[in-house]
Amino acid sequence: MADCGDDKRDASSAGKTRRRPKIPLPVEQPQPLPIPIANDQPLTEKTTIRLSGEDVEVHVNDLEVIDKLGQGQYGVVEKVRHKNTNCLFALKRVRHSFDTKENERHIREINVQQRTTNCPYAVFFYGALFREGDLMILMELMDLSLDRMYKTAHLADVNKPIPGNVLKHVAYSVLSALDYMYQIKIIHRDVKPSNILTNRRGQFKMCDFGIAGQLVNSFARSEIGSQQYLAPERIDVKRDGSRGYTSVSDVWSFGITMVELANGKYPYEHWKTPFQQINDILNGPTPKLRDDDPRFDPELRDFVGKCLVKNPSERWRFNQLLKHSFLSGCDRPETLESMQEETAVFVKLILDVMEAKKAQQYSG
């Protein structure tokens, strides 16, 4: 079951606007009202959303685990049902740690998600809960990550590469999310296919803000993202003379992600050692789209090329990329609707393939 509703913005009691995400059937269209959480406020076993015009308390005891969606270094993500309303959510469950930096990472993720509530290209945050050592982040439920989507699409018995317009929709959605974050002085720092989610409605949204950084004078300090997607200047800081992470480093990661989604494989695939990996990123040829694929017009090739310039001072910024001819007209409602419809068809196809393969495994 997927969530439903619309993304219209409604006024909250504080007089601010807050976008309205999709909420699961069978409930009516809701107006969620996440409770703000500051670093100095204790988390509890409950939070509050607004459903059909009424405040609804969500308690840990009322959340029933339906399925396990994924597991990573910092915790597990589950599909849960709120028993009192039948609403479906994604719940990220993280075990409390005595490591101060790790705990700060989780609180930072909560705070970043609060600040991106009005961004339609970021997974919606409902609130956070805490119980018996577990920190739980209640989020909008999506259907699929892009790493699983493209890997399924490129299976030999499927052979359904991501269509050009869907790639364009990915690019516009992700850049819009990254630019929104940049405007509120946040950079993601871990852009990769597994951190971009989609759903049956044909939407793309960014997730996993655990290592997102606060910009100070255009730089963010400390943590870095996944090594395979690091920009050259993040591997060799002498390249730009700084010790901070800037927004153009996210542009490089985004470019690598676009090449991976389009070509159906990670562009650096023949490493034998981590040192070879680093050397290839720093000194090897810049990744590019396959020459023999008719899906890739000159505008897309130029667009990706602007992302993957090794010199960070020459690499395009988010706002420049959003104005690139490849994305021309994407901000028009009719264009967005058309891209979303085409994406929904493709996502449904991939989900149907995955469900069929899962059924075959059980029957076999």
Coordinates of C-alpha atoms in Angstrom, one line a residue:
M1 CA 0.0 0.0 0.0
A2 CA 1.4 3.4 -0.9
D3 CA 0.6 6.7 0.7
C4 CA -1.7 9.2 -0.9
G5 CA -2.8 12.8 -0.8
D6 CA -1.3 15.9 -2.4
D7 CA 1.6 18.3 -1.9
K8 CA -0.4 21.5 -1.4
R9 CA 0.8 23.8 1.3
D10 CA -1.4 24.7 4.2
A11 CA -1.1 27.4 6.9
S12 CA -0.1 26.1 10.3
S13 CA -1.3 27.6 13.5
A14 CA 1.9 29.6 13.7
G15 CA 1.1 31.4 10.5
K16 CA 3.7 29.6 8.4
T17 CA 3.2 27.4 5.4
R18 CA 4.0 23.7 5.6
R19 CA 3.8 21.3 2.6
R20 CA 1.4 18.4 2.9
P21 CA 2.9 15.1 2.0
K22 CA 1.2 11.9 0.8
I23 CA -0.4 9.9 3.6
P24 CA -1.3 6.3 3.2
L25 CA -4.8 5.1 2.2
P26 CA -7.4 4.5 3.5
V27 CA -7.3 7.7 5.6
E28 CA -8.5 11.1 4.3
Q29 CA -6.1 13.7 3.0
P30 CA -4.2 14.9 6.1
Q31 CA -2.4 18.0 7.2
P32 CA 0.5 16.7 9.2
L33 CA 1.8 18.9 12.0
P34 CA 5.3 17.7 13.2
I35 CA 6.2 18.8 16.7
P36 CA 9.5 20.9 16.6
I37 CA 12.4 19.3 18.5
A38 CA 15.3 21.4 19.7
N39 CA 18.6 20.0 20.9
D40 CA 17.8 20.9 24.5
Q41 CA 14.3 19.3 24.6
P42 CA 14.0 15.7 25.7
L43 CA 12.4 13.2 23.2
T44 CA 9.5 11.2 24.4
E45 CA 7.5 8.1 23.4
K46 CA 5.0 10.1 21.4
T47 CA 4.7 12.8 18.7
T48 CA 1.7 14.5 17.0
I49 CA 0.4 14.7 13.5
R50 CA -2.6 16.5 12.1
L51 CA -5.1 14.2 10.3
S52 CA -8.3 15.4 8.7
G53 CA -8.1 18.6 10.6
E54 CA -7.5 17.0 14.0
D55 CA -4.4 16.5 16.0
V56 CA -3.6 12.8 16.4
E57 CA -1.1 11.5 19.0
V58 CA 1.3 8.8 17.7
H59 CA 2.7 6.7 20.5
V60 CA 5.4 4.1 20.2
N61 CA 3.0 1.4 21.3
D62 CA 0.6 2.3 18.5
L63 CA 3.2 1.5 15.7
E64 CA 3.0 -2.0 14.3
V65 CA 6.0 -3.2 12.2
I66 CA 4.9 -4.5 8.8
D67 CA 8.2 -5.0 7.0
K68 CA 11.9 -4.3 7.2
L69 CA 12.8 -1.8 4.5
G70 CA 16.6 -1.7 5.0
Q71 CA 19.5 -1.7 7.4
G72 CA 22.7 0.3 7.5
Q73 CA 25.6 1.3 9.7
Y74 CA 23.4 3.5 11.9
G75 CA 20.2 1.5 12.3
V76 CA 17.2 -0.1 10.6
V77 CA 14.3 1.3 8.6
E78 CA 10.9 -0.4 9.0
K79 CA 7.5 0.0 7.4
V80 CA 5.1 0.6 10.2
R81 CA 1.3 1.0 10.6
H82 CA -0.3 3.4 13.0
K83 CA -3.0 1.1 14.6
N84 CA -5.5 3.9 15.4
T85 CA -5.5 5.4 11.9
N86 CA -4.1 2.7 9.6
C87 CA -1.6 5.3 8.3
L88 CA 1.6 3.8 7.0
F89 CA 5.0 5.3 7.7
A90 CA 8.7 4.6 7.4
L91 CA 10.4 4.4 10.9
K92 CA 14.1 4.7 11.2
R93 CA 15.2 3.1 14.4
V94 CA 18.6 3.9 15.8
R95 CA 20.1 2.5 19.0
H96 CA 21.3 5.1 21.4
S97 CA 25.0 5.3 21.7
F98 CA 27.5 6.4 24.3
D99 CA 29.5 7.9 21.4
T100 CA 28.7 11.7 21.6
K101 CA 29.5 12.3 17.9
E102 CA 27.2 9.5 16.8
N103 CA 24.4 10.9 18.9
E104 CA 25.0 14.3 17.5
R105 CA 24.7 12.9 14.0
H106 CA 21.2 11.5 14.8
I107 CA 20.0 14.8 16.4
R108 CA 21.4 16.7 13.4
E109 CA 19.4 14.4 11.0
I110 CA 16.2 15.3 12.9
N111 CA 17.0 19.0 12.9
V112 CA 17.8 19.0 9.1
Q113 CA 14.6 17.1 8.3
Q114 CA 12.6 19.7 10.3
R115 CA 14.2 22.5 8.3
T116 CA 13.4 20.8 4.9
T117 CA 9.7 20.2 5.8
N118 CA 8.6 22.7 3.1
C119 CA 10.8 21.2 0.4
P120 CA 8.6 18.9 -1.9
Y121 CA 11.8 17.0 -2.9
A122 CA 12.8 15.9 0.6
V123 CA 11.2 13.0 2.4
F124 CA 8.7 14.4 4.9
F125 CA 9.5 14.3 8.6
Y126 CA 6.6 13.7 11.1
G127 CA 8.5 13.6 14.4
A128 CA 10.9 11.7 16.6
L129 CA 10.4 9.4 19.5
F130 CA 12.6 7.8 22.1
R131 CA 12.2 4.7 24.1
E132 CA 14.5 2.3 26.0
G133 CA 17.6 3.4 24.2
D134 CA 16.1 3.6 20.8
L135 CA 15.8 6.8 18.8
M136 CA 13.0 6.6 16.2
I137 CA 12.5 9.0 13.3
L138 CA 9.0 8.8 11.8
M139 CA 9.0 9.7 8.1
E140 CA 7.0 9.6 4.9
L141 CA 6.8 6.1 3.3
M142 CA 8.3 5.8 -0.1
D143 CA 8.4 2.7 -2.4
L144 CA 11.8 2.3 -3.8
S145 CA 15.4 3.6 -3.7
L146 CA 17.1 4.5 -7.0
D147 CA 19.9 2.0 -6.6
R148 CA 17.4 -0.8 -6.5
M149 CA 15.4 0.8 -9.3
Y150 CA 18.3 1.0 -11.8
K151 CA 19.8 -2.4 -10.9
T152 CA 16.4 -4.1 -11.5
A153 CA 15.9 -2.1 -14.7
H154 CA 19.3 -3.3 -16.1
L155 CA 18.9 -7.0 -15.3
A156 CA 19.5 -9.1 -18.4
D157 CA 15.9 -10.5 -18.4
V158 CA 14.4 -7.0 -17.8
N159 CA 16.5 -4.7 -19.9
K160 CA 14.4 -1.5 -19.3
P161 CA 17.0 1.3 -18.9
I162 CA 15.7 4.5 -17.2
P163 CA 14.0 6.6 -19.9
G164 CA 15.5 10.0 -20.8
N165 CA 12.6 12.0 -19.4
V166 CA 12.7 10.1 -16.1
L167 CA 16.4 10.9 -15.9
K168 CA 15.5 14.5 -16.4
H169 CA 12.9 14.3 -13.6
V170 CA 15.5 12.8 -11.3
A171 CA 18.0 15.6 -12.1
Y172 CA 15.4 18.3 -11.6
S173 CA 14.1 16.8 -8.3
V174 CA 17.5 16.2 -6.7
L175 CA 19.0 19.5 -7.7
S176 CA 15.9 21.3 -6.4
A177 CA 16.3 19.5 -3.1
L178 CA 20.0 20.3 -2.9
D179 CA 19.5 24.0 -3.9
Y180 CA 16.7 24.3 -1.3
M181 CA 19.1 23.0 1.4
Y182 CA 21.9 25.3 0.2
Q183 CA 19.5 28.3 0.5
I184 CA 19.0 27.4 4.2
K185 CA 22.8 26.9 4.6
I186 CA 22.8 23.1 4.6
I187 CA 24.7 20.7 2.3
H188 CA 23.8 17.0 2.1
R189 CA 27.4 15.5 1.8
D190 CA 26.1 12.0 0.9
V191 CA 24.4 12.2 -2.5
K192 CA 24.1 8.7 -4.1
P193 CA 21.4 6.6 -5.6
S194 CA 20.5 4.8 -2.4
N195 CA 19.7 8.2 -0.8
I196 CA 17.2 9.1 -3.5
L197 CA 13.7 7.5 -3.1
T198 CA 10.8 7.3 -5.4
N199 CA 7.1 6.1 -5.3
R200 CA 4.2 5.0 -7.4
R201 CA 3.1 8.5 -7.9
G202 CA 6.3 9.3 -9.8
Q203 CA 8.0 11.5 -7.2
F204 CA 11.7 11.7 -6.4
K205 CA 12.8 12.7 -2.9
M206 CA 16.1 13.0 -1.0
C207 CA 16.6 11.2 2.3
D208 CA 19.3 10.4 4.9
F209 CA 20.5 13.7 6.3
G210 CA 22.6 12.2 9.0
I211 CA 25.9 13.7 7.8
A212 CA 24.4 16.9 6.3
G213 CA 26.6 19.9 7.2
Q214 CA 25.8 23.4 8.4
L215 CA 27.5 25.9 6.1
V216 CA 29.6 28.7 7.6
N217 CA 31.0 31.1 5.0
S218 CA 30.2 28.5 2.3
F219 CA 32.1 25.7 4.0
A220 CA 31.1 22.7 6.2
R221 CA 33.5 20.9 8.5
S222 CA 34.1 17.4 9.7
E223 CA 32.2 14.4 8.4
I224 CA 32.4 13.2 4.7
G225 CA 30.1 11.0 2.7
S226 CA 30.6 7.7 0.9
Q227 CA 34.1 7.4 -0.6
Q228 CA 32.9 6.2 -4.0
Y229 CA 31.1 9.4 -4.6
L230 CA 33.6 11.9 -3.1
A231 CA 34.7 14.8 -5.2
P232 CA 38.4 15.0 -6.1
E233 CA 38.9 18.0 -3.8
R234 CA 37.5 16.0 -0.8
I235 CA 40.1 13.3 -1.4
D236 CA 43.0 15.7 -2.0
V237 CA 42.2 18.9 0.0
K238 CA 45.2 20.7 -1.5
R239 CA 43.3 20.9 -4.8
D240 CA 41.2 23.8 -3.6
G241 CA 43.3 24.9 -0.6
S242 CA 40.5 24.5 1.9
R243 CA 39.6 22.0 4.6
G244 CA 35.9 22.3 4.3
Y245 CA 33.2 20.7 2.2
T246 CA 31.4 23.0 -0.2
S247 CA 28.2 22.7 -2.2
V248 CA 30.2 21.9 -5.4
S249 CA 31.4 18.7 -3.8
D250 CA 27.7 17.6 -3.8
V251 CA 27.5 18.6 -7.4
W252 CA 30.3 16.1 -8.2
S253 CA 28.5 13.3 -6.2
F254 CA 25.3 14.2 -8.1
G255 CA 27.1 13.9 -11.4
I256 CA 28.5 10.5 -10.5
T257 CA 24.9 9.5 -9.5
M258 CA 23.5 10.6 -12.8
V259 CA 26.1 8.6 -14.8
E260 CA 25.4 5.5 -12.7
L261 CA 21.7 5.7 -13.1
A262 CA 21.9 6.4 -16.9
N263 CA 24.6 3.8 -17.7
G264 CA 23.2 1.2 -15.3
K265 CA 26.4 0.7 -13.4
Y266 CA 28.8 2.6 -11.1
P267 CA 31.3 4.4 -13.4
Y268 CA 34.5 3.2 -11.5
E269 CA 34.0 -0.5 -11.4
H270 CA 37.5 -2.1 -11.8
W271 CA 39.2 -1.2 -8.5
K272 CA 41.3 -3.8 -6.8
T273 CA 42.4 -1.6 -3.9
P274 CA 41.3 1.6 -2.2
F275 CA 44.4 3.3 -3.4
Q276 CA 43.6 2.5 -7.0
Q277 CA 40.1 3.9 -6.4
I278 CA 41.5 7.2 -5.1
N279 CA 44.0 7.4 -7.9
D280 CA 41.3 6.8 -10.5
I281 CA 39.1 9.6 -9.1
L282 CA 42.1 12.0 -8.9
N283 CA 44.0 11.2 -12.0
G284 CA 41.9 8.9 -14.2
P285 CA 39.5 10.0 -17.0
T286 CA 36.3 11.7 -15.9
P287 CA 33.2 9.4 -16.0
K288 CA 30.8 10.0 -18.9
L289 CA 27.6 8.7 -20.4
R290 CA 27.9 5.8 -22.9
D291 CA 28.5 7.0 -26.5
D292 CA 26.2 4.5 -28.1
D293 CA 23.0 5.2 -26.2
P294 CA 20.3 7.1 -28.1
R295 CA 18.6 8.2 -24.8
F296 CA 21.5 10.6 -24.2
D297 CA 21.1 13.8 -26.2
P298 CA 23.9 16.4 -26.4
E299 CA 22.2 18.5 -23.8
L300 CA 22.2 15.7 -21.2
R301 CA 25.9 15.0 -22.0
D302 CA 26.8 18.6 -21.6
F303 CA 24.8 18.8 -18.4
V304 CA 26.6 15.8 -16.8
G305 CA 29.9 17.2 -18.0
K306 CA 29.3 20.5 -16.1
C307 CA 28.8 18.4 -12.9
L308 CA 32.0 16.4 -13.4
V309 CA 34.7 19.0 -13.8
K310 CA 37.6 18.1 -11.6
N311 CA 38.5 21.6 -10.8
P312 CA 35.9 22.7 -8.2
S313 CA 36.2 26.4 -9.1
E314 CA 35.0 25.5 -12.7
R315 CA 32.3 23.1 -11.7
W316 CA 28.7 24.4 -12.1
R317 CA 26.6 25.3 -9.0
F318 CA 23.1 24.2 -8.3
N319 CA 21.4 27.3 -9.5
Q320 CA 23.4 27.2 -12.8
L321 CA 22.5 23.6 -13.4
L322 CA 18.8 24.3 -12.8
K323 CA 19.0 26.8 -15.6
H324 CA 20.8 24.5 -18.0
S325 CA 19.1 23.9 -21.3
F326 CA 18.7 20.2 -20.4
L327 CA 16.2 21.2 -17.6
S328 CA 14.5 23.9 -19.6
G329 CA 10.8 24.2 -18.8
C330 CA 11.0 21.7 -15.9
D331 CA 9.7 24.3 -13.5
R332 CA 6.4 24.6 -15.5
P333 CA 3.5 22.7 -13.9
E334 CA 2.5 21.0 -17.1
T335 CA 6.1 19.7 -17.7
L336 CA 6.4 18.5 -14.1
E337 CA 3.1 16.7 -14.3
S338 CA 4.1 15.0 -17.6
M339 CA 7.5 13.9 -16.1
Q340 CA 5.8 12.6 -13.0
E341 CA 3.2 10.6 -15.0
E342 CA 6.0 9.0 -17.1
T343 CA 8.0 8.3 -14.0
A344 CA 5.0 6.7 -12.3
V345 CA 4.6 4.3 -15.2
F346 CA 8.2 3.3 -15.1
V347 CA 8.3 2.9 -11.3
K348 CA 5.2 0.7 -11.4
L349 CA 6.9 -1.4 -14.1
I350 CA 10.0 -1.9 -11.9
L351 CA 8.0 -2.6 -8.8
D352 CA 5.9 -5.2 -10.6
V353 CA 9.1 -6.9 -11.8
M354 CA 10.5 -7.0 -8.3
E355 CA 7.3 -8.4 -6.9
A356 CA 7.2 -11.0 -9.6
K357 CA 10.8 -12.1 -8.9
K358 CA 10.1 -12.2 -5.2
A359 CA 7.0 -14.5 -5.9
Q360 CA 9.2 -16.7 -8.0
Q361 CA 11.7 -17.1 -5.3
Y362 CA 9.0 -18.2 -2.8
S363 CA 7.4 -20.6 -5.2
G364 CA 10.7 -22.1 -6.3

